[in-house]
mmCIF file of N, CA, C and O in Angstrom:
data_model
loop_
_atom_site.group_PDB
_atom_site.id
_atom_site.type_symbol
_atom_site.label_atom_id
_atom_site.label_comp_id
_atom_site.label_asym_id
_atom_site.label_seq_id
_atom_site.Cartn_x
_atom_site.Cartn_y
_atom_site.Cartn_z
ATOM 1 N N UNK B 192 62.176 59.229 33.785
ATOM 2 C CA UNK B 192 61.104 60.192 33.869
ATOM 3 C C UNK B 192 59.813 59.502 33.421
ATOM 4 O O UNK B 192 59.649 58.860 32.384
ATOM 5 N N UNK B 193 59.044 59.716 34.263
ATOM 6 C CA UNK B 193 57.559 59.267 33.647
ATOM 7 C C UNK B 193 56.151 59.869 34.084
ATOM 8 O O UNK B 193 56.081 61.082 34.281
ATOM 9 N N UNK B 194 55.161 59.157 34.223
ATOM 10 C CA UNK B 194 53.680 59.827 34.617
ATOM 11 C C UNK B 194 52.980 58.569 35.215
ATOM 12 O O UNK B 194 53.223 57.367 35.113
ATOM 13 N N UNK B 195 51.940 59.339 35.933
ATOM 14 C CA UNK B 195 50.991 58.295 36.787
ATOM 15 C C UNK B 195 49.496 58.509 35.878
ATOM 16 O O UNK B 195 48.991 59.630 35.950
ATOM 17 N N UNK B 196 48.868 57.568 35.125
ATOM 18 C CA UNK B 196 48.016 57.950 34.262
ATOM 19 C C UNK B 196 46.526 57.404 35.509
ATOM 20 O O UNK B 196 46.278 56.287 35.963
ATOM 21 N N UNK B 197 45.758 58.839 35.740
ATOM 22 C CA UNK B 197 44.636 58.008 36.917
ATOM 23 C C UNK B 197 42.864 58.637 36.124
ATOM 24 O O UNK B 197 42.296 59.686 36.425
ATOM 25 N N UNK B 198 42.410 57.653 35.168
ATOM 26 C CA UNK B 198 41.086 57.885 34.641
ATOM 27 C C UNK B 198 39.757 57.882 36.006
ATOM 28 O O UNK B 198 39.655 57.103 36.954
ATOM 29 N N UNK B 199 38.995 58.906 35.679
ATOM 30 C CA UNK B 199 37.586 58.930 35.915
ATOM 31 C C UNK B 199 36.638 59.030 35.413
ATOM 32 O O UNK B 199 36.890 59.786 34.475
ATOM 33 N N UNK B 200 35.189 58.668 35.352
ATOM 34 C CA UNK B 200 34.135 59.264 35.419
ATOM 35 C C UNK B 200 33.816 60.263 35.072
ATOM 36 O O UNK B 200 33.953 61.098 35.966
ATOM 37 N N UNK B 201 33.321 60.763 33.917
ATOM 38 C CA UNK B 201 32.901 62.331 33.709
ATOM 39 C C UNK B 201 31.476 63.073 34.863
ATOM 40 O O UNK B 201 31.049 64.206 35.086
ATOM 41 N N UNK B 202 31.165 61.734 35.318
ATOM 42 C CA UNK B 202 29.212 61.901 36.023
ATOM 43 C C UNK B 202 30.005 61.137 37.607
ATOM 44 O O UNK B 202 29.154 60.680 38.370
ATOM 45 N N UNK B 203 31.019 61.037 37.943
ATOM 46 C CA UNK B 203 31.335 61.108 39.244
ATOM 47 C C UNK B 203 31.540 62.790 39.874
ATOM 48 O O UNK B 203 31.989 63.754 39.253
ATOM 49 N N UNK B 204 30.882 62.727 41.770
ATOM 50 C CA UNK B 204 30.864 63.768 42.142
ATOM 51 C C UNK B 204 32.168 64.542 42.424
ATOM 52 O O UNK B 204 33.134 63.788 42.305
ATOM 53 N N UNK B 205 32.531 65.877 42.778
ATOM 54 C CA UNK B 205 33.408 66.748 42.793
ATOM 55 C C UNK B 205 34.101 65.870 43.797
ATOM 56 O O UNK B 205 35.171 65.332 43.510
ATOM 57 N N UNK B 206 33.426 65.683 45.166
ATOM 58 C CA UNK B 206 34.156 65.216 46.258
ATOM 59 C C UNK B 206 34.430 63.724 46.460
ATOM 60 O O UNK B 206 35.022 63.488 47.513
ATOM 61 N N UNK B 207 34.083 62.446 45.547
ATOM 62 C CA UNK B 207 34.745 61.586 45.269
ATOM 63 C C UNK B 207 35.689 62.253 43.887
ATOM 64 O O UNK B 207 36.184 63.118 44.610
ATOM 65 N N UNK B 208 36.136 62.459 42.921
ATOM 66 C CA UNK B 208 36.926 63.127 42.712
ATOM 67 C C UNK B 208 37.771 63.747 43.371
ATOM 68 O O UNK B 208 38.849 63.159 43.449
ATOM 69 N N UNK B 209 37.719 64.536 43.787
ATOM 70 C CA UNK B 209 38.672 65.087 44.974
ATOM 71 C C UNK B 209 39.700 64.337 45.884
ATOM 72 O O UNK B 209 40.914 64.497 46.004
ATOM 73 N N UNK B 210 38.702 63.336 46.577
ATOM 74 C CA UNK B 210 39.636 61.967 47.024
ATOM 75 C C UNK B 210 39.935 61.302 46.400
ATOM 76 O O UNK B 210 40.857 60.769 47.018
ATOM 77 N N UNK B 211 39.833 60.652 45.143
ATOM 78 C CA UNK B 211 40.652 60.179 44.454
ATOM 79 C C UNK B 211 42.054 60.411 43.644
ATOM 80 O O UNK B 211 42.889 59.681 43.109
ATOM 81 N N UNK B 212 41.858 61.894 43.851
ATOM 82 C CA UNK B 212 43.242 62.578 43.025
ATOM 83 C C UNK B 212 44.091 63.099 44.279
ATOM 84 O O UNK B 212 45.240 63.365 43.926
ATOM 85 N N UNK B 213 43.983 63.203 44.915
ATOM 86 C CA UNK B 213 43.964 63.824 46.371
ATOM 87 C C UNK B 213 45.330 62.657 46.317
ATOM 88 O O UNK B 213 46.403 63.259 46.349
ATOM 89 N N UNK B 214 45.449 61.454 46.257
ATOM 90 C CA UNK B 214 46.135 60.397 46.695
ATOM 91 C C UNK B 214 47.084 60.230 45.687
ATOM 92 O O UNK B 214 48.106 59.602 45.962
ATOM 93 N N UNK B 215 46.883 60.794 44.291
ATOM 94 C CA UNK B 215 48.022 60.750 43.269
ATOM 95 C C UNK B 215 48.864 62.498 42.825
ATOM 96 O O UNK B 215 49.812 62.731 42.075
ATOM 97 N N UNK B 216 48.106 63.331 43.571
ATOM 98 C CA UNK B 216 48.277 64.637 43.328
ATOM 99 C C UNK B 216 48.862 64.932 42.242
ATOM 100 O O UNK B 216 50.092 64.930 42.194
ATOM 101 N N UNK B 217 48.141 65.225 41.219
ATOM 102 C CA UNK B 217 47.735 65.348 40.061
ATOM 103 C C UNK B 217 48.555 66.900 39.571
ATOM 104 O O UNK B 217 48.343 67.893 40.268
ATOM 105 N N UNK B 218 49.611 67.020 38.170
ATOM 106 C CA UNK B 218 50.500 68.336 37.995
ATOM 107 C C UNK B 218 49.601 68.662 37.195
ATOM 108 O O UNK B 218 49.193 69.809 37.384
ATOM 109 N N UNK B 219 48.723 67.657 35.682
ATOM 110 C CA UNK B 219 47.928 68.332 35.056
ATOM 111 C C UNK B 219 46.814 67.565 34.809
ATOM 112 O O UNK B 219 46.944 66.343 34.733
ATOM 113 N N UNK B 220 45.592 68.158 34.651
ATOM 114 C CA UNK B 220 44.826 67.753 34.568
ATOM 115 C C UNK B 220 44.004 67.933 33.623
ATOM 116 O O UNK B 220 43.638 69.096 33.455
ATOM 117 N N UNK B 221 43.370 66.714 32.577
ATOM 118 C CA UNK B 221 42.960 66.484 31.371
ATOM 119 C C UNK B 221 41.608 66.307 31.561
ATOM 120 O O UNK B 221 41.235 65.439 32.350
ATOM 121 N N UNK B 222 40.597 67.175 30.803
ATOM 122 C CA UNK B 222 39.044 67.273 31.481
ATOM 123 C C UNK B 222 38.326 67.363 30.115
ATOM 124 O O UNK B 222 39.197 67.407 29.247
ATOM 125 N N UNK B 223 37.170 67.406 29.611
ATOM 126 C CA UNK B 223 36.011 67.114 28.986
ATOM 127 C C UNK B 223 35.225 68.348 29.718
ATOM 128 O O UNK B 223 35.070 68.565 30.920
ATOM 129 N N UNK B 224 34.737 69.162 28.446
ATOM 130 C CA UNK B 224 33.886 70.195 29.171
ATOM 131 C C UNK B 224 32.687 69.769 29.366
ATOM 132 O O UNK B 224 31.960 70.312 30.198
ATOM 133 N N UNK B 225 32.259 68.647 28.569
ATOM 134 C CA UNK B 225 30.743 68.352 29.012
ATOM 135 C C UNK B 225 31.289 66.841 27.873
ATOM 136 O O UNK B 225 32.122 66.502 27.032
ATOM 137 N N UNK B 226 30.076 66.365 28.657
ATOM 138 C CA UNK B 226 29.553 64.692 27.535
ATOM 139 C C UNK B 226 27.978 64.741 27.659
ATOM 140 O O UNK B 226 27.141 65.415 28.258
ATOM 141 N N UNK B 227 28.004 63.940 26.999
ATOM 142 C CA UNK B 227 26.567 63.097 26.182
ATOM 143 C C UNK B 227 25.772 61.990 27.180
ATOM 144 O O UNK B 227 25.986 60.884 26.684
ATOM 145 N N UNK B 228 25.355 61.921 27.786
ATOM 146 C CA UNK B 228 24.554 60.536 28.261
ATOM 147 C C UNK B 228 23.205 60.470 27.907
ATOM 148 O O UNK B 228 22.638 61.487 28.308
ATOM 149 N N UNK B 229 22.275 59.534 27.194
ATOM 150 C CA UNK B 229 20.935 59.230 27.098
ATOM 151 C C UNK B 229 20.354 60.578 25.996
ATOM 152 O O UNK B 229 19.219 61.044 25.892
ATOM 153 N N UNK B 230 21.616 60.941 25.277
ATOM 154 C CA UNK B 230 20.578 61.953 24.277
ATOM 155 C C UNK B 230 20.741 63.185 24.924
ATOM 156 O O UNK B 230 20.203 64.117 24.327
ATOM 157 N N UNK B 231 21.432 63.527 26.165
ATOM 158 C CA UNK B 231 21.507 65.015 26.915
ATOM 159 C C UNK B 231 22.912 65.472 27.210
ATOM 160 O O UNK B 231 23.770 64.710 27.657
ATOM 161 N N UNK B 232 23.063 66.418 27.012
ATOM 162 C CA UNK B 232 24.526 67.131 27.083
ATOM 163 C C UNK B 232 24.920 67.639 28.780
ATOM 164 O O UNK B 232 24.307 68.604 29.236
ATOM 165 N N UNK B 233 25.672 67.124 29.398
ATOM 166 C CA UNK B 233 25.972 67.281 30.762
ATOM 167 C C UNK B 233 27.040 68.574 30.905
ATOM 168 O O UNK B 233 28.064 68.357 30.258
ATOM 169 N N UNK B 234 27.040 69.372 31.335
ATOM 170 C CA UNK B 234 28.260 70.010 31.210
ATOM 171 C C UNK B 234 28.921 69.915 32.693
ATOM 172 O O UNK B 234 28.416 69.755 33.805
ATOM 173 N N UNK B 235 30.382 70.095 32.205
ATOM 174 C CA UNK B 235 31.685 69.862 33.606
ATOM 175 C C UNK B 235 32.061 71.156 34.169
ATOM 176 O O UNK B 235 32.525 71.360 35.290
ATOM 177 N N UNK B 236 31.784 72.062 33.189
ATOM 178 C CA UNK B 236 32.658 72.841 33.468
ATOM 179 C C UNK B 236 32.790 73.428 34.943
ATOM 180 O O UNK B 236 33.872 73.608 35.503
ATOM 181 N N UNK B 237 31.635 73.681 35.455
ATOM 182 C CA UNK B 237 32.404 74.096 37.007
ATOM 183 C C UNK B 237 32.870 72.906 38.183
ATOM 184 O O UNK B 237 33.702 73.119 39.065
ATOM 185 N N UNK B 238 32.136 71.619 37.978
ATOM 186 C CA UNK B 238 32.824 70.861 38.674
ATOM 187 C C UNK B 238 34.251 70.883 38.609
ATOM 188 O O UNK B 238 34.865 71.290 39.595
ATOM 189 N N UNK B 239 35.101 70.363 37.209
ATOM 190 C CA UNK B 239 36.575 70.892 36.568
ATOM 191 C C UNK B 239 36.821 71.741 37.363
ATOM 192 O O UNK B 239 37.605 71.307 38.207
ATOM 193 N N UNK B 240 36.444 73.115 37.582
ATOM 194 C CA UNK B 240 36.896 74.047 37.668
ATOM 195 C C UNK B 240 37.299 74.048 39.485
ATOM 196 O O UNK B 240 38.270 74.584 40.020
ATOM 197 N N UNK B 241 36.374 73.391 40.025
ATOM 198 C CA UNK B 241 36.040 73.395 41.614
ATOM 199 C C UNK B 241 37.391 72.294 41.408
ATOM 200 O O UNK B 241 38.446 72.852 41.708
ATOM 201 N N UNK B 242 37.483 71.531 41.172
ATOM 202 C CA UNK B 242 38.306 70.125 41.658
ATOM 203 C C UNK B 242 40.103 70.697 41.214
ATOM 204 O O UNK B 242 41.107 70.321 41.819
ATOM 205 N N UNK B 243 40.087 71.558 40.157
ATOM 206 C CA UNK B 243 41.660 72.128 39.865
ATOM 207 C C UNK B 243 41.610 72.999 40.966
ATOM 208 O O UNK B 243 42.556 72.932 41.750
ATOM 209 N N UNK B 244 40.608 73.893 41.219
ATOM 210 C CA UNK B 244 40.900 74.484 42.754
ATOM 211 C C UNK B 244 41.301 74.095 43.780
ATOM 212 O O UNK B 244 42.137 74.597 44.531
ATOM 213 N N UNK B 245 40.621 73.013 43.881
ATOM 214 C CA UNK B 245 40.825 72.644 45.792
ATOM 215 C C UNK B 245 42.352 71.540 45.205
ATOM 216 O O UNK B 245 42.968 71.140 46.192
ATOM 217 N N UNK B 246 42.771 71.211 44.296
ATOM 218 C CA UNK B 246 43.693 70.178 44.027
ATOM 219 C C UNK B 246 45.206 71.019 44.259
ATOM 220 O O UNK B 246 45.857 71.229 43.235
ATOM 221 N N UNK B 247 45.663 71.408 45.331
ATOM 222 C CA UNK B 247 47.026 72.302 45.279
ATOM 223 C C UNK B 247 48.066 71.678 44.419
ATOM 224 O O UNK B 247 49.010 72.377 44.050
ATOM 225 N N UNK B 248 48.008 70.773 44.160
ATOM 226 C CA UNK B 248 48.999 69.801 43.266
ATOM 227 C C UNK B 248 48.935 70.334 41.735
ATOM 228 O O UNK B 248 50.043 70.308 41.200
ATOM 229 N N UNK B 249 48.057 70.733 41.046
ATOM 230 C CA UNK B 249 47.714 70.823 39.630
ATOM 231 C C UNK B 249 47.989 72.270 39.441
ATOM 232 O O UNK B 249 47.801 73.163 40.267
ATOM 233 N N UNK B 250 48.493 72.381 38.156
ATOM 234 C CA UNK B 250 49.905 73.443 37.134
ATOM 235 C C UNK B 250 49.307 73.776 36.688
ATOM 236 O O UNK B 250 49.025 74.971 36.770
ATOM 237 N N UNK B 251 48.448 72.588 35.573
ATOM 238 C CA UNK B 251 47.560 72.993 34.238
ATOM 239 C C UNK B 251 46.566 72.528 34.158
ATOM 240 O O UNK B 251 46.430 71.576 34.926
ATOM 241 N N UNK B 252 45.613 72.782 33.466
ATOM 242 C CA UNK B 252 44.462 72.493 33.076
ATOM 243 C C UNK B 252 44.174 72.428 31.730
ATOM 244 O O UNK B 252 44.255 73.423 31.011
ATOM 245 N N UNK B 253 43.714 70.906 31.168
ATOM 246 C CA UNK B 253 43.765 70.661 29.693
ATOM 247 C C UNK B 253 42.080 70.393 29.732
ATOM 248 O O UNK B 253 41.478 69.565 30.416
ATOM 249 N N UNK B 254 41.463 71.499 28.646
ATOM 250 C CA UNK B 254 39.976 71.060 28.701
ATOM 251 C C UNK B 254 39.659 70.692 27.092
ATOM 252 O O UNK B 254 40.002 71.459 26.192
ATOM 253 N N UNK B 255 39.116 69.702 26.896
ATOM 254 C CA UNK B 255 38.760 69.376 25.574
ATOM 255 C C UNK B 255 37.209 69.590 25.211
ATOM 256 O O UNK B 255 36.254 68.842 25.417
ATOM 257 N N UNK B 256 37.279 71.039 24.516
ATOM 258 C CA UNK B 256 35.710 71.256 24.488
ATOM 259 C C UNK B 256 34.577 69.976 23.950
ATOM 260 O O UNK B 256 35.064 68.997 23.385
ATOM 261 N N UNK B 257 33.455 70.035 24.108
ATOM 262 C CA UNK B 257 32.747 68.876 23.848
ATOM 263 C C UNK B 257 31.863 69.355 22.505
ATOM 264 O O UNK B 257 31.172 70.333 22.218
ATOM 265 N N UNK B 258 32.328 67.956 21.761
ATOM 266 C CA UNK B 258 31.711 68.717 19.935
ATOM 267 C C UNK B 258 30.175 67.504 20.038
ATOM 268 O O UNK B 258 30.158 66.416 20.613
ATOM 269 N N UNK B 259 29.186 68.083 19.380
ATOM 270 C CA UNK B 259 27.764 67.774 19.380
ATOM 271 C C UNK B 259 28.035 66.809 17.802
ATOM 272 O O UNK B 259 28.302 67.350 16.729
ATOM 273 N N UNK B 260 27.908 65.512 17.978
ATOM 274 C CA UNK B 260 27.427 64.898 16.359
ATOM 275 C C UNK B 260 25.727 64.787 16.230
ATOM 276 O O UNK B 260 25.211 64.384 15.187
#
């Protein structure tokens, strides 16, 4: 028994995303509600949300809220 571990980009688009998981079809999926770049807080949340949609492959959805230091 095992897993296919496939990292991205938090600031890559929905639809490269999409094709990239598209090819490992993904049961759960581990997401970041937002990050940090240049001092500004990006948020994911509806991209995440669009890409577990269109992904028929994905069960769960693991979101790790994003903490401000």
């Amino acid at each position: 028994c095992g897993a296919v571990w496939c990292s991205l980009g938090p600031d890559l688009g929905t639809e490269i995303v999409l094709a990239r998981l598209s090819q490992v079809e993904p049961q759960v999926l581990l997401v970041t509600q937002a990050y940090m770049y240049g001092g500004k807080v990006f948020d994911r949340t509806g991209p995440f949300r669009e890409v577990a949609r269109k992904l028929p492959s994905v069960r769960h959805v693991v979101c790790v809220p994003h903490v401000r230091h």
